[in-house]
GROMACS .gro file of C-alpha atoms in nm:
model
  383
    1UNK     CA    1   1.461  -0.254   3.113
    2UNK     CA    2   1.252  -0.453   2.824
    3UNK     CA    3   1.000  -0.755   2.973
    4UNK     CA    4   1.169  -1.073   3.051
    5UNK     CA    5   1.065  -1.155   2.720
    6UNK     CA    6   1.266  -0.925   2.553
    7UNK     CA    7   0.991  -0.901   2.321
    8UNK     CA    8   0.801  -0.547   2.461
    9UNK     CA    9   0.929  -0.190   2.521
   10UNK     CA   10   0.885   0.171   2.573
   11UNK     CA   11   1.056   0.450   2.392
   12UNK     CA   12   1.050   0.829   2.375
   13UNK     CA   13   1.163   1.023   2.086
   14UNK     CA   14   1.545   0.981   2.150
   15UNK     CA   15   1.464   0.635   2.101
   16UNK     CA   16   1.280   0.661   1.771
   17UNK     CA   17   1.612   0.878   1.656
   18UNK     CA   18   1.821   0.571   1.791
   19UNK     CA   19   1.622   0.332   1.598
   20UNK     CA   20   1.725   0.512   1.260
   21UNK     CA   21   2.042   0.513   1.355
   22UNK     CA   22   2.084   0.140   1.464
   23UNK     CA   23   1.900   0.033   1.145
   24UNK     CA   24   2.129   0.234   0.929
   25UNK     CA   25   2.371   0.133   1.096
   26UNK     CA   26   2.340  -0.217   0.991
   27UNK     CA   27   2.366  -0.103   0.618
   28UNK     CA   28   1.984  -0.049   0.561
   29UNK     CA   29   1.817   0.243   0.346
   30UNK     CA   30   1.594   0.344   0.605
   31UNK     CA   31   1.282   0.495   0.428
   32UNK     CA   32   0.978   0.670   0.654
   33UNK     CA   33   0.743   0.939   0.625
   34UNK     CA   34   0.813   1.292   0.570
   35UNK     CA   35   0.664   1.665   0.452
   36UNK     CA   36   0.736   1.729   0.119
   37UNK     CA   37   0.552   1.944  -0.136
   38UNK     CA   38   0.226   1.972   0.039
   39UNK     CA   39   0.214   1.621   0.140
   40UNK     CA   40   0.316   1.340   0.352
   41UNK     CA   41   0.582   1.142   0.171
   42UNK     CA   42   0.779   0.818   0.214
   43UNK     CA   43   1.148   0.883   0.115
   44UNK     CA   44   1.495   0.804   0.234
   45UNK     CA   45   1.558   0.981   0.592
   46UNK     CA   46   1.889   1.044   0.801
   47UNK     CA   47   1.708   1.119   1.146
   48UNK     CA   48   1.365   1.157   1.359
   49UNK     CA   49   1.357   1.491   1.305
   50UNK     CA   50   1.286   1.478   0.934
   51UNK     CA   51   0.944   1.237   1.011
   52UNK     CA   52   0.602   1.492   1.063
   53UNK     CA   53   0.609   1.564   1.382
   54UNK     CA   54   0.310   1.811   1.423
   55UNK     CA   55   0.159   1.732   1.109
   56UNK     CA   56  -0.149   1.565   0.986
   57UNK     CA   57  -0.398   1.525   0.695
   58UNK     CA   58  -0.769   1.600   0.622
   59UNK     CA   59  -0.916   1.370   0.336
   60UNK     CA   60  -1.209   1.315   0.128
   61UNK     CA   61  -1.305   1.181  -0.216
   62UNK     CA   62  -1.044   1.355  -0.450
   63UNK     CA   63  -0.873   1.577  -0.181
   64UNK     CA   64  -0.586   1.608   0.013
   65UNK     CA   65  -0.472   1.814   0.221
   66UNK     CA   66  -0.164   1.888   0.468
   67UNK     CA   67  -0.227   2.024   0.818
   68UNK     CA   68  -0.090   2.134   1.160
   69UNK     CA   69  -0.175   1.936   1.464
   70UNK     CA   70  -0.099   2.103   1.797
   71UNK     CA   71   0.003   1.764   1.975
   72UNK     CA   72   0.327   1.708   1.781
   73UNK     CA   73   0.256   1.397   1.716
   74UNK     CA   74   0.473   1.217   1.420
   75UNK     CA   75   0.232   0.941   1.291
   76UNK     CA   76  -0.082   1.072   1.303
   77UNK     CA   77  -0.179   1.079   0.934
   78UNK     CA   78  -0.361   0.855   0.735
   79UNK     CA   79  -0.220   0.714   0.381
   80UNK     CA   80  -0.034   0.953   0.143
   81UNK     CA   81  -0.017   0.895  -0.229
   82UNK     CA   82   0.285   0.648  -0.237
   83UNK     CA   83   0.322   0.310  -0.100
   84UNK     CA   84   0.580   0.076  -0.027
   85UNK     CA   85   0.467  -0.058  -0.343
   86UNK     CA   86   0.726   0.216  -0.460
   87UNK     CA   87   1.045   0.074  -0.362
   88UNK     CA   88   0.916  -0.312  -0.349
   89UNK     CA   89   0.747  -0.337  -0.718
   90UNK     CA   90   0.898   0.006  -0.816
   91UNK     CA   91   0.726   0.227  -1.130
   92UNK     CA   92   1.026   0.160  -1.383
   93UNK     CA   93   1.287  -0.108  -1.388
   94UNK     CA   94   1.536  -0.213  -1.652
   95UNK     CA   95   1.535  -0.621  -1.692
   96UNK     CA   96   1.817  -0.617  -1.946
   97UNK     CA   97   2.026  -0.409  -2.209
   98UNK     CA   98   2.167  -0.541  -2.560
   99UNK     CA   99   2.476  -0.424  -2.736
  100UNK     CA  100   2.601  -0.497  -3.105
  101UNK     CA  101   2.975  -0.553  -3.094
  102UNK     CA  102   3.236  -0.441  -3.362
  103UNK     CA  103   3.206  -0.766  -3.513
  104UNK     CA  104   2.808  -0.733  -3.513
  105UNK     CA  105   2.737  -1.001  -3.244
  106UNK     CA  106   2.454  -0.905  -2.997
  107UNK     CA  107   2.528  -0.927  -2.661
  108UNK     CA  108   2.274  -0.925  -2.410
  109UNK     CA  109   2.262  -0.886  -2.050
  110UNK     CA  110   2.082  -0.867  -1.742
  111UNK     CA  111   2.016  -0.637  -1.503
  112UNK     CA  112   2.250  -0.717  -1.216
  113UNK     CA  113   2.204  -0.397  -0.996
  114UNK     CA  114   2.190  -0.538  -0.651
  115UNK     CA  115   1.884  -0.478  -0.443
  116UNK     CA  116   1.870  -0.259  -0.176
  117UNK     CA  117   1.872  -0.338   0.165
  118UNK     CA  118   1.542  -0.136   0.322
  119UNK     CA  119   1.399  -0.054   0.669
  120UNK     CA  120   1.088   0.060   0.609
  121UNK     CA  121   0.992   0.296   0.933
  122UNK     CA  122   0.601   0.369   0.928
  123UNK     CA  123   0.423   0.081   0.775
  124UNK     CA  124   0.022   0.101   0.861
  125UNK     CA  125  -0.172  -0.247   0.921
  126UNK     CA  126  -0.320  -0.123   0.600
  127UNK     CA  127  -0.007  -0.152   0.438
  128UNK     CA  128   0.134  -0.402   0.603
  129UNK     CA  129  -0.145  -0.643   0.481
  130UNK     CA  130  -0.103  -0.532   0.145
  131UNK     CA  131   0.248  -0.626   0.117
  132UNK     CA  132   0.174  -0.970   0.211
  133UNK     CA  133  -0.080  -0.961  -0.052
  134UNK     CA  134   0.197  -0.877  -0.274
  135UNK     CA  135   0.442  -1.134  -0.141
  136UNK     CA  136   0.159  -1.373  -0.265
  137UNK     CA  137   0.129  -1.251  -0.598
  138UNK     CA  138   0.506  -1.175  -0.637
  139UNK     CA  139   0.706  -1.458  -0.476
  140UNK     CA  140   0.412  -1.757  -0.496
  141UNK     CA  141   0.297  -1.954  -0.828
  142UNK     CA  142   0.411  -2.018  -1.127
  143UNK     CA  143   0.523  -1.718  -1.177
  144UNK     CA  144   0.757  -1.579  -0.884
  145UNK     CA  145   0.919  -1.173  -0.942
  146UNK     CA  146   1.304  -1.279  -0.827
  147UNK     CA  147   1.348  -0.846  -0.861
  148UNK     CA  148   1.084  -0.856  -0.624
  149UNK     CA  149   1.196  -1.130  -0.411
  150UNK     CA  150   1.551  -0.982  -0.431
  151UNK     CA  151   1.388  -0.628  -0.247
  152UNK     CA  152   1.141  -0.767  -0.008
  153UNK     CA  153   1.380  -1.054   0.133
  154UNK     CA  154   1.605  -0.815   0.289
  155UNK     CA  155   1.346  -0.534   0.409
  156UNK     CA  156   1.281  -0.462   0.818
  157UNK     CA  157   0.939  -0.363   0.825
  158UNK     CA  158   0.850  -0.117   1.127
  159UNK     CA  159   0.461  -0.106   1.168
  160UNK     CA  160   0.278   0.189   1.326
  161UNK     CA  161  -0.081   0.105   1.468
  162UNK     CA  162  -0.307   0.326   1.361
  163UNK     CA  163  -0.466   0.576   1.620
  164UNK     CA  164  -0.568   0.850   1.347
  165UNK     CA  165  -0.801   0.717   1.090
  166UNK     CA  166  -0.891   0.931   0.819
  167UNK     CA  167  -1.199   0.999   0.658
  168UNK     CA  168  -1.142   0.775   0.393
  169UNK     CA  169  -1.016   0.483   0.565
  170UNK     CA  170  -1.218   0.138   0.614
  171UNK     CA  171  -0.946  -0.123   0.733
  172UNK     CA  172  -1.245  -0.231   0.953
  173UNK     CA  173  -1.418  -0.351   0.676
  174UNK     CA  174  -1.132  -0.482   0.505
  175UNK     CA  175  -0.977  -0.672   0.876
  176UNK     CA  176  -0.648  -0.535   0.829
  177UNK     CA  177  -0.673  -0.269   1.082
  178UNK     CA  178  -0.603  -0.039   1.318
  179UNK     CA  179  -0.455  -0.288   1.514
  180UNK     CA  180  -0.116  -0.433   1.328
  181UNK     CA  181  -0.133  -0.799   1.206
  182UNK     CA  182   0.180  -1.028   1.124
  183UNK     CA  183   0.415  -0.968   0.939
  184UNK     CA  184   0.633  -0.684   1.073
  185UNK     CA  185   0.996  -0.707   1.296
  186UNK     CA  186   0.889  -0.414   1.550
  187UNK     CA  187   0.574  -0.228   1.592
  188UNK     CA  188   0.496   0.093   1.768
  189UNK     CA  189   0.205   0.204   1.906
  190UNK     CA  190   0.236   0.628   1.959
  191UNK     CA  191   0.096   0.749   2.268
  192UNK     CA  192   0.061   1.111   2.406
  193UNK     CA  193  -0.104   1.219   2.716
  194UNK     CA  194  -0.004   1.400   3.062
  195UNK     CA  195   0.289   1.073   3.122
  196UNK     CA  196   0.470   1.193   2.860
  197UNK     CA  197   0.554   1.169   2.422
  198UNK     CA  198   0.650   0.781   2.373
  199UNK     CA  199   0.559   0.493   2.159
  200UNK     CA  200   0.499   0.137   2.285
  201UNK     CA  201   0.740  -0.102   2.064
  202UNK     CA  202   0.659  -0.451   2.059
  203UNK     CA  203   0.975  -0.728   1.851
  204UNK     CA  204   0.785  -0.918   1.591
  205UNK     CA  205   1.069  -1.113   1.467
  206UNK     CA  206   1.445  -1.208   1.613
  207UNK     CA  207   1.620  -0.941   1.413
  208UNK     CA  208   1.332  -0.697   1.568
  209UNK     CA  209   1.462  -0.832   1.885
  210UNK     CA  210   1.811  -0.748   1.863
  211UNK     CA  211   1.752  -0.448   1.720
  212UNK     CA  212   1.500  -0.349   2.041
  213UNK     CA  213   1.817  -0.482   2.273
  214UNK     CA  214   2.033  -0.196   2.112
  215UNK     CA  215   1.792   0.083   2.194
  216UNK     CA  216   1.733   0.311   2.488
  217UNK     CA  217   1.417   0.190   2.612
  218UNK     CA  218   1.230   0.087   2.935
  219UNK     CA  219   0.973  -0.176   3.063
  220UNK     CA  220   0.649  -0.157   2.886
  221UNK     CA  221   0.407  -0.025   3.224
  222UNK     CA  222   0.085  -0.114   3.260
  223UNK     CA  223  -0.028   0.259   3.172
  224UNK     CA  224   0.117   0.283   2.856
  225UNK     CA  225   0.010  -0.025   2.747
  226UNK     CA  226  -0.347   0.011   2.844
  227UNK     CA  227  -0.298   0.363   2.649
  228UNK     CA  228  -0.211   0.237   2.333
  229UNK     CA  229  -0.454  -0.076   2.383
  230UNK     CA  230  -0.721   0.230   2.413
  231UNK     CA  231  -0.582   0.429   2.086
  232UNK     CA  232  -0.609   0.141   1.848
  233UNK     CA  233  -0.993   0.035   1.977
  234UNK     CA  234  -1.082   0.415   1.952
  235UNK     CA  235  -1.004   0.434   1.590
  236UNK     CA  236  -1.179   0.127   1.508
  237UNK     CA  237  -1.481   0.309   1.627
  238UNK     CA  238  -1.401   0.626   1.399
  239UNK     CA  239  -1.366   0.500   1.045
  240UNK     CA  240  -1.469   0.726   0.793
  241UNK     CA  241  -1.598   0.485   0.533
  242UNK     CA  242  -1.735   0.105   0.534
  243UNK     CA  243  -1.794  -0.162   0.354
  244UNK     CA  244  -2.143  -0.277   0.314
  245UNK     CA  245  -2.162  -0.563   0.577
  246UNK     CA  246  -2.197  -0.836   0.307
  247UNK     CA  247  -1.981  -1.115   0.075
  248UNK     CA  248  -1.789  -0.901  -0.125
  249UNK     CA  249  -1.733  -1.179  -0.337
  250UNK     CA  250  -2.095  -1.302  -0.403
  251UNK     CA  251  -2.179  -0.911  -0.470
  252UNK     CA  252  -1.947  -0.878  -0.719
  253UNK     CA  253  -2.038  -1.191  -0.890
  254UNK     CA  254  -2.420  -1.139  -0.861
  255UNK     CA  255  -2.389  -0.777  -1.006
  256UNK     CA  256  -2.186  -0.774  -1.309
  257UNK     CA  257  -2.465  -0.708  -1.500
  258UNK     CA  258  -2.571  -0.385  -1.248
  259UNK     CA  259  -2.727  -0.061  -1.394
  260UNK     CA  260  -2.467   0.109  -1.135
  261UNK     CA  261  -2.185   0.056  -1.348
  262UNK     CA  262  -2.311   0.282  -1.597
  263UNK     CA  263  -2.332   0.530  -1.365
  264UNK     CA  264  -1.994   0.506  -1.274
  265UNK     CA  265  -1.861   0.445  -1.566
  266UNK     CA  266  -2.013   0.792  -1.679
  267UNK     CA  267  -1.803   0.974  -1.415
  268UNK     CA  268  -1.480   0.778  -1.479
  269UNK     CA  269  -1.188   0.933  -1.700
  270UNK     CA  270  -1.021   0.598  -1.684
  271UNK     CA  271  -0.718   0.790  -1.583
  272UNK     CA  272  -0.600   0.490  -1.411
  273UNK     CA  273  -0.498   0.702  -1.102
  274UNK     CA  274  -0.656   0.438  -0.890
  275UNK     CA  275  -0.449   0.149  -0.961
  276UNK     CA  276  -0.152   0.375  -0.928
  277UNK     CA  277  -0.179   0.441  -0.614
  278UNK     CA  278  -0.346   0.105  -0.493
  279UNK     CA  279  -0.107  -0.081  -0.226
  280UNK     CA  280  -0.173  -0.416  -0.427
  281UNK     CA  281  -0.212  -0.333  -0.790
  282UNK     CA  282   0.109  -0.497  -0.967
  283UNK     CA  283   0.042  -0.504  -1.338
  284UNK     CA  284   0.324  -0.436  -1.553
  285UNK     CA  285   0.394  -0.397  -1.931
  286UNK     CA  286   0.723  -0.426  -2.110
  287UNK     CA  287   0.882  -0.146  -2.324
  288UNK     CA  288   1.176  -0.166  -2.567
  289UNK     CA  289   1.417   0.140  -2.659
  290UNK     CA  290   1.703   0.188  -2.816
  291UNK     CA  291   1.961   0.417  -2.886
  292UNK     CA  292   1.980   0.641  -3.218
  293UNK     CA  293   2.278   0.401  -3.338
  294UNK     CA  294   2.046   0.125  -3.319
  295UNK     CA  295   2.349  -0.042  -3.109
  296UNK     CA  296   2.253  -0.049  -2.813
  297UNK     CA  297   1.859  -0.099  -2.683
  298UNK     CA  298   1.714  -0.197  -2.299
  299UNK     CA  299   1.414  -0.317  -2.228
  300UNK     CA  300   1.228  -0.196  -1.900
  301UNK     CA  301   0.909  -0.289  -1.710
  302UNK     CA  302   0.669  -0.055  -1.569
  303UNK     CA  303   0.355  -0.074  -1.408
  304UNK     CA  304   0.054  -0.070  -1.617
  305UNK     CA  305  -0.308  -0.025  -1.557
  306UNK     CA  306  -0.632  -0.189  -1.635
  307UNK     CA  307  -0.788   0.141  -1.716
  308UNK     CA  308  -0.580   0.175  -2.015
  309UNK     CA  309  -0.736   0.082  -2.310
  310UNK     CA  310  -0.478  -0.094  -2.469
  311UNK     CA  311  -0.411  -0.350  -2.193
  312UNK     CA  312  -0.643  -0.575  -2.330
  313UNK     CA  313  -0.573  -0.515  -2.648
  314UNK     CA  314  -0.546  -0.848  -2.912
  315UNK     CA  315  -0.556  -0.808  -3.293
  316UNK     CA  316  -0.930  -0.773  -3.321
  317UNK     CA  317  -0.950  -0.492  -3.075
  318UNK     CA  318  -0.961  -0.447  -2.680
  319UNK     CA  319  -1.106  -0.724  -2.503
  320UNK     CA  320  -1.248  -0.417  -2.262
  321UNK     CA  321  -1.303  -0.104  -2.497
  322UNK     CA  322  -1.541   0.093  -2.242
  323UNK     CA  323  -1.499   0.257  -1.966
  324UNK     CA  324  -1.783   0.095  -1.773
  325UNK     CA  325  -1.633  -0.280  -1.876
  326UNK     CA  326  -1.281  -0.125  -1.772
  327UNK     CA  327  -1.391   0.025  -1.384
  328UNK     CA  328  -1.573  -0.316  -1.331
  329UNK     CA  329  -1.307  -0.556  -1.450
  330UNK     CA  330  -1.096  -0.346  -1.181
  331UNK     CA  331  -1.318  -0.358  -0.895
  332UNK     CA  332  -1.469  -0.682  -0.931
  333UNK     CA  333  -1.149  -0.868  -0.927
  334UNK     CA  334  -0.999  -0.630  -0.612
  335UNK     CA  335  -1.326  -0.735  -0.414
  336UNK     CA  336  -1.380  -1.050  -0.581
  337UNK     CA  337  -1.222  -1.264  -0.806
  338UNK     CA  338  -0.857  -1.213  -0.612
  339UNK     CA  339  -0.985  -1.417  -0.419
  340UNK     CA  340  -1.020  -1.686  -0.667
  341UNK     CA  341  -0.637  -1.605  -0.804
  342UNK     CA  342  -0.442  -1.557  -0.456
  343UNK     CA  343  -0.728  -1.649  -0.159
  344UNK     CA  344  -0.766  -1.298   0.009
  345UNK     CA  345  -0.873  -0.954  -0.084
  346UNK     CA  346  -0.722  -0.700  -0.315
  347UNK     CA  347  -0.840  -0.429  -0.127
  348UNK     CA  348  -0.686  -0.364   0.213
  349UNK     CA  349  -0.890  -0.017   0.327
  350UNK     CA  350  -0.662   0.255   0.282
  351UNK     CA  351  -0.861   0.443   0.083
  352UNK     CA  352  -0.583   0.597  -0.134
  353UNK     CA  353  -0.805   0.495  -0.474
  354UNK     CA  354  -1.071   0.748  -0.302
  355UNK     CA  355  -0.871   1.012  -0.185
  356UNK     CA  356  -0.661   0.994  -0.543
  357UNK     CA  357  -0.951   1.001  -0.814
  358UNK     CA  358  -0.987   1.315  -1.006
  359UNK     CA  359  -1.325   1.282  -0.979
  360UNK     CA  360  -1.378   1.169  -0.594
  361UNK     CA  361  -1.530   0.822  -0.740
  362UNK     CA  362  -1.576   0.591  -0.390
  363UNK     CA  363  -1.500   0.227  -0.421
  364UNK     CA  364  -1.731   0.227  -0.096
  365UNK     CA  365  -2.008   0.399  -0.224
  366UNK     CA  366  -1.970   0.230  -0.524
  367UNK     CA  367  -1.994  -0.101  -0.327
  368UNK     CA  368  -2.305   0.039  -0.142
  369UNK     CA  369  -2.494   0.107  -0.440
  370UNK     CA  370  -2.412  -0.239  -0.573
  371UNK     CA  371  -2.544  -0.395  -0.303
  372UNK     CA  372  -2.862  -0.191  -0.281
  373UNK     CA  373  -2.908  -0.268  -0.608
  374UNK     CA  374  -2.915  -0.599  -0.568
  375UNK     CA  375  -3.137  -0.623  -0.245
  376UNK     CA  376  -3.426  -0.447  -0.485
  377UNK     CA  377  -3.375  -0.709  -0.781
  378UNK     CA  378  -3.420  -0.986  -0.528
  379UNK     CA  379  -3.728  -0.817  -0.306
  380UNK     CA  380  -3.859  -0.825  -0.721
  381UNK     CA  381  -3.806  -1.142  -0.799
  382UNK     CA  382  -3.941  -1.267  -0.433
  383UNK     CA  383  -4.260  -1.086  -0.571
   0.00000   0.00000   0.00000
């Protein structure tokens, strides 16, 4: 049985299987993680057998790398190179297509593909808080994303706490981790030990309830939950990176003018890799094409990066033509100025920016640096 609540669980592995099922089963696209190609993947999945059971990663600045675990446990990895970014603000979508008729009118229409229905199976605190920071961007303002609306109103979000932080990670610094925040309709919490393979599930919303009511599933015992309780405040205390214990804010506003970004900015390729894979980035440009008849054209969006050179790019020239003005325009406003725009952090922890760049460039360290830099301008000044 579930608590009297009907709000806390346990399940085993059967259950995680029945949990697919029940959420496909109510028309969702049920997307999790999975091996594929040398890495941990999020991609549509039928079953529990196709999440990575058994298999972990081992990260660092600009490496990956897949490997066996002996525990078999299924979500004890740290933050592959997608997001659900992906399928909520995805890469490349059309907004409309035009056609000339036989009478040479232009017709032109709008993308009316219907949005998917998702279940998301697998979302980290990390990401979790990141698509909130999206919902902000993308369905508050002036200047609401109905496409994005459209895909995020219907999606069942299944968070997984984190009890496997990787060397990369600093969600402690950021507060959106290990432990889960709001946001999600269930969470799970994986435990393994001599009791058994099972994951604590906890309803975070009334469709999470129902959903927990159809599984096979037991009360939540004191064991288990003291177990995953345990898990989460263990990999609090085993973050591999940190942010310096400062305003993140203030530093980025009192060093814009930092002999560290030159330093950077000499290591940069301004490959834009980082905002790729960022949970938050959303910028997007617009792109026209037609056909060779010159009868038909579309226009789609797709993301866009602040690395490029040509984002900023007005008549006279780009308003950012170097590479140290473009790395600090993208880190000062993900640790600072966000704030000003949408009242939190851009940055959320997960490291992916780290583990991503070609040339293992650190937001962290970066951050570090900045701040050390500082401290010796103002022990000059106090001089």
């Amino acid at each position: 049985m579930v608590d009297d609540d009907g709000t806390v669980a346990v399940i085993d592995k059967g259950g995680l299987d029945a949990l697919i099922a029940v959420l496909a089963g109510r028309g969702r696209t049920v997307v999790g993680p999975t091996v594929r190609d040398g890495a941990i993947v999020l991609a549509e999945i039928s079953g529990g057998a196709q999440l990575p059971y058994g298999w972990g990663v081992e990260l660092e600045a600009g490496t990956y790398r897949l490997v066996a675990r002996e525990d078999g446990a299924a979500f004890a990895h740290s933050a592959g190179p997608q997001s659900w970014k992906t399928f909520l603000h995805p890469p490349r979508v059309r907004e409309w297509s035009a056609d000339r008729t036989a009478d040479g009118e232009l017709v032109v229409t709008g993308d009316a593909t219907p949005p998917p229905s998702y279940a998301f199976l697998g979302v980290r605190p990390c990401d979790l808080r990141a698509i909130a920071v999206q919902d902000r961007v993308l369905t508050g303002g002036r200047y609401a994303d109905p496409a994005y609306r459209g895909r995020r109103t219907g999606a069942f979000l299944v968070a997984v706490e984190c009890t496997e932080p990787g060397a990369t990670c600093f969600c402690v610094s950021m507060g959106t981790g290990p432990a889960v925040g709001p946001g999600y309709d269930l969470a799970l919490t994986e435990v393994l030990d001599t009791d058994g393979h099972r994951f604590l599930v906890r309803a975070g919303s009334e469709e999470g309830e129902t959903v927990l009511a159809e599984l096979p599933r037991r009360a939540a015992d004191p064991t288990t939950r003291s177990a995953a309780r345990d898990r989460v405040a263990e990999a609090a205390d085993r973050m591999g990176r940190s942010m310096p214990p400062v305003d993140l804010q203030a530093l980025m506003r009192e060093t814009l003018d930092a002999e560290r970004w030159d330093d950077v900015a000499a290591r940069c390729l301004t490959c834009g890799n980082c905002t790729m894979v960022c949970p938050t980035c959303f910028c997007t440009t617009a792109e026209d094409v037609t056909d060779l008849t010159g009868d038909h054209a579309e226009r789609w969006r797709h993301w866009e990066s602040c690395f490029d050179r040509d984002f900023t790019h007005l008549p006279s020239g780009p308003v950012r033509d170097s590479p140290r003005s473009r790395y600090r325009q993208w880190a000062t406003h993900k640790l600072g100025t966000w704030y000003d725009q949408f009242g939190s952090s851009g940055c959320v922890g997960c490291g992916r920016c780290i583990v991503w760049c070609p040339v293992g460039i650190d937001i962290t360290e970066e951050a570090h640096a900045l701040n050390r830099e500082r401290a010796r301008g103002l022990g000059e000044g106090a001089g």
